[in-house]
JSON list of C-alpha atoms in Angstrom, two decimals:
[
{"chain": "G", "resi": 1, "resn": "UNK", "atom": "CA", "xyz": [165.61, 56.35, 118.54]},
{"chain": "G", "resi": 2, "resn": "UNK", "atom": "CA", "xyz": [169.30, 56.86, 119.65]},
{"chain": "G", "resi": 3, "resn": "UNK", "atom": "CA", "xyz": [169.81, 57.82, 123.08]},
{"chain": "G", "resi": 4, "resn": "UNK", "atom": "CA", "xyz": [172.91, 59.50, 122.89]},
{"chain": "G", "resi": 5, "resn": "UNK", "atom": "CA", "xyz": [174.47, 62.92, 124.44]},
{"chain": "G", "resi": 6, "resn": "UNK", "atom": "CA", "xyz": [177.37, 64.62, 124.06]},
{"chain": "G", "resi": 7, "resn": "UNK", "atom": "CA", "xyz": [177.61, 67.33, 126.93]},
{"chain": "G", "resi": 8, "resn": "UNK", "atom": "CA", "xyz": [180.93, 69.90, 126.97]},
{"chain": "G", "resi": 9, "resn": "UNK", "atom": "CA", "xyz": [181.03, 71.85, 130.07]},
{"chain": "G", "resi": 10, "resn": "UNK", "atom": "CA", "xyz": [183.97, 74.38, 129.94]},
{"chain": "G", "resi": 11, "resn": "UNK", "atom": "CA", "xyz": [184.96, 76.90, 133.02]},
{"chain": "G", "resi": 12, "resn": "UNK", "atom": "CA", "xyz": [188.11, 78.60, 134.27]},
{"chain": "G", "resi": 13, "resn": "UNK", "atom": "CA", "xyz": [188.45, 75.53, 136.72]},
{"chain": "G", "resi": 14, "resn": "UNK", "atom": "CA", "xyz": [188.04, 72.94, 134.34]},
{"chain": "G", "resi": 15, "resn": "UNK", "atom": "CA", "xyz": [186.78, 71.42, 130.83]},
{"chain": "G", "resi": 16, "resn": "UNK", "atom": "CA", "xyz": [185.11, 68.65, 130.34]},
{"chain": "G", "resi": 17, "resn": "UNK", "atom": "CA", "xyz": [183.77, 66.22, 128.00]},
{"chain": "G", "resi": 18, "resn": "UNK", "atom": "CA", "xyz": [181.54, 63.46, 128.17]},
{"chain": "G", "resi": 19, "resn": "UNK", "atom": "CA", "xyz": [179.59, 61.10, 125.81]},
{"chain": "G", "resi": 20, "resn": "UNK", "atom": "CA", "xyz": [177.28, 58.80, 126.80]},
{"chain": "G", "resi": 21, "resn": "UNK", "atom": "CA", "xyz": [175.10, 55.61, 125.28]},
{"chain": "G", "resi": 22, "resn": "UNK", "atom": "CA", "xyz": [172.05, 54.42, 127.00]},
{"chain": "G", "resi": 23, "resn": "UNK", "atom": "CA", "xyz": [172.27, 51.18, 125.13]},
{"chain": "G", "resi": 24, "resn": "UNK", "atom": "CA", "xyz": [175.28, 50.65, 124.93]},
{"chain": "G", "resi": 25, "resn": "UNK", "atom": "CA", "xyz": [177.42, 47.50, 125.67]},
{"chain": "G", "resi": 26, "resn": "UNK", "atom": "CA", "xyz": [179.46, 48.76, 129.14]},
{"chain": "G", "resi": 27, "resn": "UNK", "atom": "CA", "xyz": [182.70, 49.88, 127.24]},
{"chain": "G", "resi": 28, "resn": "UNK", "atom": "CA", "xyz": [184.37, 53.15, 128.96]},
{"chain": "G", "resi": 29, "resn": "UNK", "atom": "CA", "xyz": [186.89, 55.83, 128.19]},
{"chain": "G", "resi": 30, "resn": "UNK", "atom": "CA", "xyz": [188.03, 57.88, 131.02]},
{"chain": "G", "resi": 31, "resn": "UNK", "atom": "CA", "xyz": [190.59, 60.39, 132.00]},
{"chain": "G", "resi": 32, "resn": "UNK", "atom": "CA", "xyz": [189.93, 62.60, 135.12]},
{"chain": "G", "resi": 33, "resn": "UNK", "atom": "CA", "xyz": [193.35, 62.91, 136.65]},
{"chain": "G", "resi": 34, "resn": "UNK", "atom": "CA", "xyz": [191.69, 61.49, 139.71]},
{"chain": "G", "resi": 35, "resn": "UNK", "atom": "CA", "xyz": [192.65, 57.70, 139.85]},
{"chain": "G", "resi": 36, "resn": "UNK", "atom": "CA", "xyz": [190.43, 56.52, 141.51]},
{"chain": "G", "resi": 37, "resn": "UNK", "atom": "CA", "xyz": [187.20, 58.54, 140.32]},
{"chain": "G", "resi": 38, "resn": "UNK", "atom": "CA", "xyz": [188.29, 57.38, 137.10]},
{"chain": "G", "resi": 39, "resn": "UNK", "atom": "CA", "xyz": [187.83, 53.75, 138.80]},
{"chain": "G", "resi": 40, "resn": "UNK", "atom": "CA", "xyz": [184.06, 54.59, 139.98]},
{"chain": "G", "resi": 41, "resn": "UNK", "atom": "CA", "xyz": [183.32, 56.35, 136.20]},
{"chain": "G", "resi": 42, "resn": "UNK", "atom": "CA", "xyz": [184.17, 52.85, 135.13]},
{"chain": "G", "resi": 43, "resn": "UNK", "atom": "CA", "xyz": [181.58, 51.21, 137.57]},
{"chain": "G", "resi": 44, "resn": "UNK", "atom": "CA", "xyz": [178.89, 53.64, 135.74]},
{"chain": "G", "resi": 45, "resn": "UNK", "atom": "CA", "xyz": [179.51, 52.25, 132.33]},
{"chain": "G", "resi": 46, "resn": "UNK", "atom": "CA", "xyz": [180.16, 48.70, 133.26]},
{"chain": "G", "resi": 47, "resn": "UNK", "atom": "CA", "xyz": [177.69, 48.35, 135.24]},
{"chain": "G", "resi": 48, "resn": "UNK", "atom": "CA", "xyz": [174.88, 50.70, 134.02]},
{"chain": "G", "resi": 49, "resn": "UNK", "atom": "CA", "xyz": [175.61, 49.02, 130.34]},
{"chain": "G", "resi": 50, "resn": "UNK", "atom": "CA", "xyz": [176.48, 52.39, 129.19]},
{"chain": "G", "resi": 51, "resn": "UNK", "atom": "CA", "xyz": [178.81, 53.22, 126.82]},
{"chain": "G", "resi": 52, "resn": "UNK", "atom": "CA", "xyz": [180.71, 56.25, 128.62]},
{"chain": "G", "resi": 53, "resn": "UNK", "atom": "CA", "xyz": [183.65, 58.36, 127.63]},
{"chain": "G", "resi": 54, "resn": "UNK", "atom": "CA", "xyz": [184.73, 61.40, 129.66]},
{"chain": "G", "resi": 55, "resn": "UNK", "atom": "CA", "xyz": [187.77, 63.50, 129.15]},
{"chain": "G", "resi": 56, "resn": "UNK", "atom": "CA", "xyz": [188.02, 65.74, 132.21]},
{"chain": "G", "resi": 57, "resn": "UNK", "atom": "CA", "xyz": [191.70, 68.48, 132.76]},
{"chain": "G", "resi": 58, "resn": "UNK", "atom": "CA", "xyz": [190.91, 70.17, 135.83]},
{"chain": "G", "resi": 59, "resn": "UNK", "atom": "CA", "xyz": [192.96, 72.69, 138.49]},
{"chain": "G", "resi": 60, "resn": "UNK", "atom": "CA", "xyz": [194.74, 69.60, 140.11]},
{"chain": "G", "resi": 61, "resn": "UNK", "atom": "CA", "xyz": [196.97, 71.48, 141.67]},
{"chain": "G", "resi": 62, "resn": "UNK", "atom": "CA", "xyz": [194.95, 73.42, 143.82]},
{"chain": "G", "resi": 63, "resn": "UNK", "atom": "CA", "xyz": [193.02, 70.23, 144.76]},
{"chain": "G", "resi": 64, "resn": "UNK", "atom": "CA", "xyz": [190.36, 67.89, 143.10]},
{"chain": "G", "resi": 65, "resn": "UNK", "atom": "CA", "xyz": [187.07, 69.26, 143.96]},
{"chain": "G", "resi": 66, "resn": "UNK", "atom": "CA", "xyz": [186.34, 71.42, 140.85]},
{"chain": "G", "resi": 67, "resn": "UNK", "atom": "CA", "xyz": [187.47, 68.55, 138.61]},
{"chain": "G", "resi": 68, "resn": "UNK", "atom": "CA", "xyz": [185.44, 65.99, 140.82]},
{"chain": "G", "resi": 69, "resn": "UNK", "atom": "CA", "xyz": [181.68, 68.11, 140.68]},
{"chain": "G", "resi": 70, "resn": "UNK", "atom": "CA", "xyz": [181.79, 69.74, 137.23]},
{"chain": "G", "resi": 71, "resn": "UNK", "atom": "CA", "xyz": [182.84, 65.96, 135.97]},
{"chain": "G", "resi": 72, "resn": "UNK", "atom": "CA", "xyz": [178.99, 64.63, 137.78]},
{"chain": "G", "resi": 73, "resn": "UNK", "atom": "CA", "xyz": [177.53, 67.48, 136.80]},
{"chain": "G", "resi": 74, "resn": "UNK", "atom": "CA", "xyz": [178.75, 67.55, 132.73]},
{"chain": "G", "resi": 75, "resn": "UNK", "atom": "CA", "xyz": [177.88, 63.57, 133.60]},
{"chain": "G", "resi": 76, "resn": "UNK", "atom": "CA", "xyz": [174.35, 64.43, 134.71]},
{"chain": "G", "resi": 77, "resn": "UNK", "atom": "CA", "xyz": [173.56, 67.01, 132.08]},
{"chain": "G", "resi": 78, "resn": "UNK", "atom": "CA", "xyz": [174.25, 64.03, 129.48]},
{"chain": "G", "resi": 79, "resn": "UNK", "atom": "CA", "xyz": [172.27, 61.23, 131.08]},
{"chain": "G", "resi": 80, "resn": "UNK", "atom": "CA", "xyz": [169.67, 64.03, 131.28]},
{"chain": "G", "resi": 81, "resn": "UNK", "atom": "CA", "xyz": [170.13, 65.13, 127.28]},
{"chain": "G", "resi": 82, "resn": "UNK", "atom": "CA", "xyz": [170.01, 60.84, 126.32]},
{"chain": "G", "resi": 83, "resn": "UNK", "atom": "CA", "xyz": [167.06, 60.51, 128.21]},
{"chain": "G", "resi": 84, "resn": "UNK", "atom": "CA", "xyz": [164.68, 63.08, 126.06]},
{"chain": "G", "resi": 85, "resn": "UNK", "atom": "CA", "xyz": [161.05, 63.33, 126.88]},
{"chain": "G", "resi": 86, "resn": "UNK", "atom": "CA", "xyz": [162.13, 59.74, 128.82]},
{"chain": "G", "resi": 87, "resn": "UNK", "atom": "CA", "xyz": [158.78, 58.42, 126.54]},
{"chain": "G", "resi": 88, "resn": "UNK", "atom": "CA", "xyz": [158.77, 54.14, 127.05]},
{"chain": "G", "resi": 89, "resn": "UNK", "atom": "CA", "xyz": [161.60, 54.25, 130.11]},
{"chain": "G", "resi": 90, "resn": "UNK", "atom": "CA", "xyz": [160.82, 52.28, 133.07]},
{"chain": "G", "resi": 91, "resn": "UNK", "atom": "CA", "xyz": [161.56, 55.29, 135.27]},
{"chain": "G", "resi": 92, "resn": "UNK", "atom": "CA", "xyz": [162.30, 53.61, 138.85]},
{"chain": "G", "resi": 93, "resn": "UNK", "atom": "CA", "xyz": [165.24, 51.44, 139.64]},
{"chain": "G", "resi": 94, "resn": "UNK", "atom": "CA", "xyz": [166.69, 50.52, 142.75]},
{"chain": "G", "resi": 95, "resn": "UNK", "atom": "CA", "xyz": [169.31, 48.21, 143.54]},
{"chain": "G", "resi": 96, "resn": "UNK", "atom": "CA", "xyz": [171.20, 46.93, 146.83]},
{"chain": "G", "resi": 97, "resn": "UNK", "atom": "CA", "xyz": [174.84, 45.55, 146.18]},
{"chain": "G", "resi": 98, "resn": "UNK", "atom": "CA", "xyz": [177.33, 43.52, 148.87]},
{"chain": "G", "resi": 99, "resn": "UNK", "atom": "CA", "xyz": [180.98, 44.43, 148.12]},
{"chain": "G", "resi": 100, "resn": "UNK", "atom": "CA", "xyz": [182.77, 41.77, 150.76]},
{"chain": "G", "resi": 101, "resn": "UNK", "atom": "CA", "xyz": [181.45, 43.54, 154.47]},
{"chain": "G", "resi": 102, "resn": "UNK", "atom": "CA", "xyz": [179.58, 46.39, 152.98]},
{"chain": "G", "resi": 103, "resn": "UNK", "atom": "CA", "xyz": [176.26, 46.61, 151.81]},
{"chain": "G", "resi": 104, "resn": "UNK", "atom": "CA", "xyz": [174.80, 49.65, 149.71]},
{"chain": "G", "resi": 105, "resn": "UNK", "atom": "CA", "xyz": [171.04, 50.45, 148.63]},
{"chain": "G", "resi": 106, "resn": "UNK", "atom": "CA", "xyz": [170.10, 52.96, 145.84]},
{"chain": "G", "resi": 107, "resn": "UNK", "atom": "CA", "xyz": [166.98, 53.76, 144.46]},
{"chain": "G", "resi": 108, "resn": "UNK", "atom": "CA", "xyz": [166.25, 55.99, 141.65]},
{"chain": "G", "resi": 109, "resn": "UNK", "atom": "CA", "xyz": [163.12, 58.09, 140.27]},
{"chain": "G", "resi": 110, "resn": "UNK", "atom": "CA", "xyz": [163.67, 59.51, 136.76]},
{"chain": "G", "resi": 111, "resn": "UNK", "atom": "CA", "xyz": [161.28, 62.46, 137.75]},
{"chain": "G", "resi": 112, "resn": "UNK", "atom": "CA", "xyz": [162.66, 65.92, 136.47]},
{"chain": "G", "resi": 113, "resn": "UNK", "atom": "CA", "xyz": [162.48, 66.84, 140.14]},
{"chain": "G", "resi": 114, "resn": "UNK", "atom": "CA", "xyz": [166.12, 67.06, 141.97]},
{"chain": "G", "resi": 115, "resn": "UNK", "atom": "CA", "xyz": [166.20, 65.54, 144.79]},
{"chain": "G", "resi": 116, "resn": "UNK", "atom": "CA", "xyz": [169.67, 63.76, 146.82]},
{"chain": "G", "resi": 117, "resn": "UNK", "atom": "CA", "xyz": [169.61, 61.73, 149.95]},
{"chain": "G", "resi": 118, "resn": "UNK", "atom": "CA", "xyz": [172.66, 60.31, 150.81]},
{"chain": "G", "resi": 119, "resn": "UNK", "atom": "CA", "xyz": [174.02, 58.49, 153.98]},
{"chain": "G", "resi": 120, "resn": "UNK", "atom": "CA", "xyz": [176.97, 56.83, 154.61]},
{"chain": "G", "resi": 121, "resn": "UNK", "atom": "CA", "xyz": [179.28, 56.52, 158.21]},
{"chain": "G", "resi": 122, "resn": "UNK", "atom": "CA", "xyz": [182.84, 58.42, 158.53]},
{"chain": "G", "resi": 123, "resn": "UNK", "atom": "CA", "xyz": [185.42, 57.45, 156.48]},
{"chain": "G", "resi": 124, "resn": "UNK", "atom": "CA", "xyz": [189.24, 57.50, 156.11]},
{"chain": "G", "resi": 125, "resn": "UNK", "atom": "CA", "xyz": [189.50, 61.18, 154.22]},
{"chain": "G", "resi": 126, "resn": "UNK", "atom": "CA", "xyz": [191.38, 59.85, 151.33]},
{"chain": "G", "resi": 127, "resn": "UNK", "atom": "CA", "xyz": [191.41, 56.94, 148.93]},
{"chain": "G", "resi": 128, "resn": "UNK", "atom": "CA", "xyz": [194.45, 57.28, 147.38]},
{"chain": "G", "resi": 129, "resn": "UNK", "atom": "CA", "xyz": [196.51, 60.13, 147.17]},
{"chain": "G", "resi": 130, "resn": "UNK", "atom": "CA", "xyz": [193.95, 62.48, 145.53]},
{"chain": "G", "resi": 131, "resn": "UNK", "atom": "CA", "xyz": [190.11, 61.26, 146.07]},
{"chain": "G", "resi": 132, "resn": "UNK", "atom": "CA", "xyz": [188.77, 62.99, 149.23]},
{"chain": "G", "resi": 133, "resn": "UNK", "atom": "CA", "xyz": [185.97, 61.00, 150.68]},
{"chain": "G", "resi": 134, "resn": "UNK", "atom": "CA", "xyz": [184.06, 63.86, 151.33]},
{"chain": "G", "resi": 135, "resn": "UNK", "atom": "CA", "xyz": [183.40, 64.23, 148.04]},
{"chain": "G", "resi": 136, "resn": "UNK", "atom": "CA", "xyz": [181.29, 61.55, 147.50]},
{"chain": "G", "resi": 137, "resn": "UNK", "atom": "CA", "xyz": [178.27, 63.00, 148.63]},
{"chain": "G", "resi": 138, "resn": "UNK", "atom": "CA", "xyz": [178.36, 66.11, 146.97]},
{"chain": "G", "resi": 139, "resn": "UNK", "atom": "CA", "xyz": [179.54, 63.82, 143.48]},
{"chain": "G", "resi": 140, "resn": "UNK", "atom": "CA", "xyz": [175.92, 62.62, 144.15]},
{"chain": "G", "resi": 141, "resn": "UNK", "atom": "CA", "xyz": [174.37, 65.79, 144.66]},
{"chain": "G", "resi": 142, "resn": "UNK", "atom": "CA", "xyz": [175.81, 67.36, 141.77]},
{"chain": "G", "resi": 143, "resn": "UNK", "atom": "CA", "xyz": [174.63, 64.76, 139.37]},
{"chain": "G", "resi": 144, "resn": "UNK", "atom": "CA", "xyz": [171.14, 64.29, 140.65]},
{"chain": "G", "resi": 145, "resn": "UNK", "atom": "CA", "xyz": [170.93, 67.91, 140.34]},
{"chain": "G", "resi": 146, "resn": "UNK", "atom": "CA", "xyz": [172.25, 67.92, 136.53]},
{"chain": "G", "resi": 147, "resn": "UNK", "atom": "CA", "xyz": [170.57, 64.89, 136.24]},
{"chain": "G", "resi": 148, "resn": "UNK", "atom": "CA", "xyz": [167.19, 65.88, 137.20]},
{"chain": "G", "resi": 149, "resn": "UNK", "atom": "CA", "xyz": [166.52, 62.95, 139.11]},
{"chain": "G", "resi": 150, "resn": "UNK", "atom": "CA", "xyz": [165.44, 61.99, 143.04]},
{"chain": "G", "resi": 151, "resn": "UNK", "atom": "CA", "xyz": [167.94, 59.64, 144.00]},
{"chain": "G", "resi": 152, "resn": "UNK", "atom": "CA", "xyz": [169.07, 57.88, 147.71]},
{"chain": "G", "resi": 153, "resn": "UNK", "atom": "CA", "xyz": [171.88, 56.33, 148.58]},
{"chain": "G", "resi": 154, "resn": "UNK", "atom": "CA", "xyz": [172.51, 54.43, 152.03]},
{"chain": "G", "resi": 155, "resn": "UNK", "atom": "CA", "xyz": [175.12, 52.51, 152.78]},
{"chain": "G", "resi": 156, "resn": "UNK", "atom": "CA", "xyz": [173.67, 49.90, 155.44]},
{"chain": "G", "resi": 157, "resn": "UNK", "atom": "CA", "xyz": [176.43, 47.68, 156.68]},
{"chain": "G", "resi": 158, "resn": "UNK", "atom": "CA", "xyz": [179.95, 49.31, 156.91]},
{"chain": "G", "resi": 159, "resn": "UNK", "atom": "CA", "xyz": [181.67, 48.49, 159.67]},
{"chain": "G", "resi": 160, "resn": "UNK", "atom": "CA", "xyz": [184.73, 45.37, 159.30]},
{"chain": "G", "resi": 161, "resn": "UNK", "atom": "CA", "xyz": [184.88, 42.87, 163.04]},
{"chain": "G", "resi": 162, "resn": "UNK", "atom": "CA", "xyz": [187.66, 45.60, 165.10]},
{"chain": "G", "resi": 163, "resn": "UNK", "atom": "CA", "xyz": [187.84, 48.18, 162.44]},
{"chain": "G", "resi": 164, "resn": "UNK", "atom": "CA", "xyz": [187.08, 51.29, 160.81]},
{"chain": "G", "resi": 165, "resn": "UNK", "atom": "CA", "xyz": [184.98, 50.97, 157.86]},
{"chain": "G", "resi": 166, "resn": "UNK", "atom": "CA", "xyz": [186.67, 50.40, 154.10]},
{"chain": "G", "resi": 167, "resn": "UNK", "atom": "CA", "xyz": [186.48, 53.80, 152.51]},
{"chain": "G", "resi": 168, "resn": "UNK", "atom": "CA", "xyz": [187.34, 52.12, 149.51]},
{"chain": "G", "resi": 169, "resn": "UNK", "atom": "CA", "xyz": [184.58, 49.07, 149.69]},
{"chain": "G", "resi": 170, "resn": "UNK", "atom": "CA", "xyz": [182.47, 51.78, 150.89]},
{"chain": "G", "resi": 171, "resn": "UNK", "atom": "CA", "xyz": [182.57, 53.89, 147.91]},
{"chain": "G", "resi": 172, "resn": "UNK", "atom": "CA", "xyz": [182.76, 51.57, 145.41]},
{"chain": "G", "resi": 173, "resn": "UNK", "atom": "CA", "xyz": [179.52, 49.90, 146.42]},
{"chain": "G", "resi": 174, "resn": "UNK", "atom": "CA", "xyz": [177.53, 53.09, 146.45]},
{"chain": "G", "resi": 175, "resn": "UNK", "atom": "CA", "xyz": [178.96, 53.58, 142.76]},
{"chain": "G", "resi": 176, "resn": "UNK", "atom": "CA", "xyz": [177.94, 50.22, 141.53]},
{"chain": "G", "resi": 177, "resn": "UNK", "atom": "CA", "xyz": [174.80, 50.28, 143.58]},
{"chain": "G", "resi": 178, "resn": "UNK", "atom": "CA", "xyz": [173.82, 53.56, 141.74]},
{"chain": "G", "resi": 179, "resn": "UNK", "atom": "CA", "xyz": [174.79, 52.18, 138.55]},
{"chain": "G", "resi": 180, "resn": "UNK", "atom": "CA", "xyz": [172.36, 49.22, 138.43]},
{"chain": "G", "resi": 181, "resn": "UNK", "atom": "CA", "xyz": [169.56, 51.49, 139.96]},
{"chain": "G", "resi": 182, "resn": "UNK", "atom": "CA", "xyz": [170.27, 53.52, 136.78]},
{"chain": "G", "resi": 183, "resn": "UNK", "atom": "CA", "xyz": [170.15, 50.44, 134.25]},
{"chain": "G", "resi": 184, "resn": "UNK", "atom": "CA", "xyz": [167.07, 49.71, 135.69]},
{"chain": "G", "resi": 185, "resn": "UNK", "atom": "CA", "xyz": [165.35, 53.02, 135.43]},
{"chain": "G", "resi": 186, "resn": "UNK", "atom": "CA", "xyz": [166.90, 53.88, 132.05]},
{"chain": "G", "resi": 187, "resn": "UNK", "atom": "CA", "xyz": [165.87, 50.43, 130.64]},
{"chain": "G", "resi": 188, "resn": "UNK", "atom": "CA", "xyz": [162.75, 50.79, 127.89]},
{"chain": "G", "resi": 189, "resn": "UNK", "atom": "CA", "xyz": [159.87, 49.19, 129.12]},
{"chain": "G", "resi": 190, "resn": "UNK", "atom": "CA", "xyz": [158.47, 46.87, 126.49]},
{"chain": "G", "resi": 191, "resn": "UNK", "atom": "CA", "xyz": [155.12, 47.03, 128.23]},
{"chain": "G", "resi": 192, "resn": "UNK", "atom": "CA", "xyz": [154.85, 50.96, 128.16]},
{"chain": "G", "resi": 193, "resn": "UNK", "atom": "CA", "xyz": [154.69, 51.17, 124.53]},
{"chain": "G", "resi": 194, "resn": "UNK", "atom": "CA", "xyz": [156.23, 54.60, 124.22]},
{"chain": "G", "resi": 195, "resn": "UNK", "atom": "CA", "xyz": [154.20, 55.72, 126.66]},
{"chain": "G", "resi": 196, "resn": "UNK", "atom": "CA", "xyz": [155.90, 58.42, 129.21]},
{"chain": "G", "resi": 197, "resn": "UNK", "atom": "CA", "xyz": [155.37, 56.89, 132.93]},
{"chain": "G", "resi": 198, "resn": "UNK", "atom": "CA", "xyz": [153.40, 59.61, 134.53]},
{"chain": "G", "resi": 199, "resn": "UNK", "atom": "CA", "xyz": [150.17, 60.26, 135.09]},
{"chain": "G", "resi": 200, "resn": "UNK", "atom": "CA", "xyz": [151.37, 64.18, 134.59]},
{"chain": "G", "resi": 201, "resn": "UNK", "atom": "CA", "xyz": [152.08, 62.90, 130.83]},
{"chain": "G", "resi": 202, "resn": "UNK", "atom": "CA", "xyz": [155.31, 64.64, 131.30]},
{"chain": "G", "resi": 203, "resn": "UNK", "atom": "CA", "xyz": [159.19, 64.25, 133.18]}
]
């Protein structure tokens, strides 16, 4: 069965467009106007083993929050739509991921239920000239929410010998962390037989 999605999401703020390949090879197409979101989208695919495009033209000029959530939440909507009844999945996937000083956990339940816990210390308010730090968090909320999913993200070692954390390191982990708690849950389970993992007999 293909586990595909295609998911437009189109507002006065922004449009969007993304396409998405559970088993897919890790190959990505994106264009946010956000450089370094774009960056982090990649992290999803790559490191997920997704095959991810997403085409986003948002209100730039005013700032880069609309383009930022309606981007996780078009992206949520289509890992939601690929997923189906989620019948064979393994369901749970967690992973924790060193990037240099940092180190990130994220676990993941596949449950229907939305559900976002996310910590992480201050940070610098910008990477880059247009990705606002404080956005992270609610990128996170917005796509568990589309998503349907419980997910948790802690960053548990920030902090660099005399300095402030690296908002960049610190980000980036988080993304890949999430993305290989993702692979895992999303993975088919070759033990499950097509069996949907909950007692319930429904996600």
């Amino acid at each position: 069965m293909s586990r595909t999605a295609r998911v437009e999401r189109i507002t006065k703020e922004t449009k969007v467009l993304v396409e998405i390949d559970l088993d897919g090879t890790g190959t990505a197409e994106i264009s946010t106007g956000v450089g370094f979101y774009d960056h982090m989208l990649h992290q999803i695919a790559r490191h997920g083993g997704y095959d991810l495009t997403v085409r986003t033209v948002g209100d730039l000029e005013i700032d880069a929050h609309h383009t930022m959530e309606d981007t996780a939440l078009a992206l949520g909507a289509a890992f939601d739509q690929a997923l189906g009844d989620k019948a064979g999945i393994r369901r749970y996937g967690s992973a924790t991921v060193p990037m240099d000083e940092v180190l990130v956990r994220a676990a993941v339940d596949l449950s229907g239920r939305p559900y976002v816990v996310h910590d992480e210390p201050a940070l610098a308010p910008y990477i880059g000239p247009v990705y606002p730090t404080s956005m992270t968090r609610h990128i996170w909320e917005s796509f568990g929410q589309a998503a349907r999913i419980t997910l948790h993200v802690d960053v548990l070692r920030a902090a660099r010998p005399g300095g402030h954390p690296d908002a960049h390191h610190v980000v980036e982990a988080q993304f890949k962390a999430v993305s290989r708690a993702l692979r895992e849950a999303t993975a088919i389970d070759p033990r499950a037989a097509g069996a949907i993992p909950s007692t319930k007999g429904a996600l």
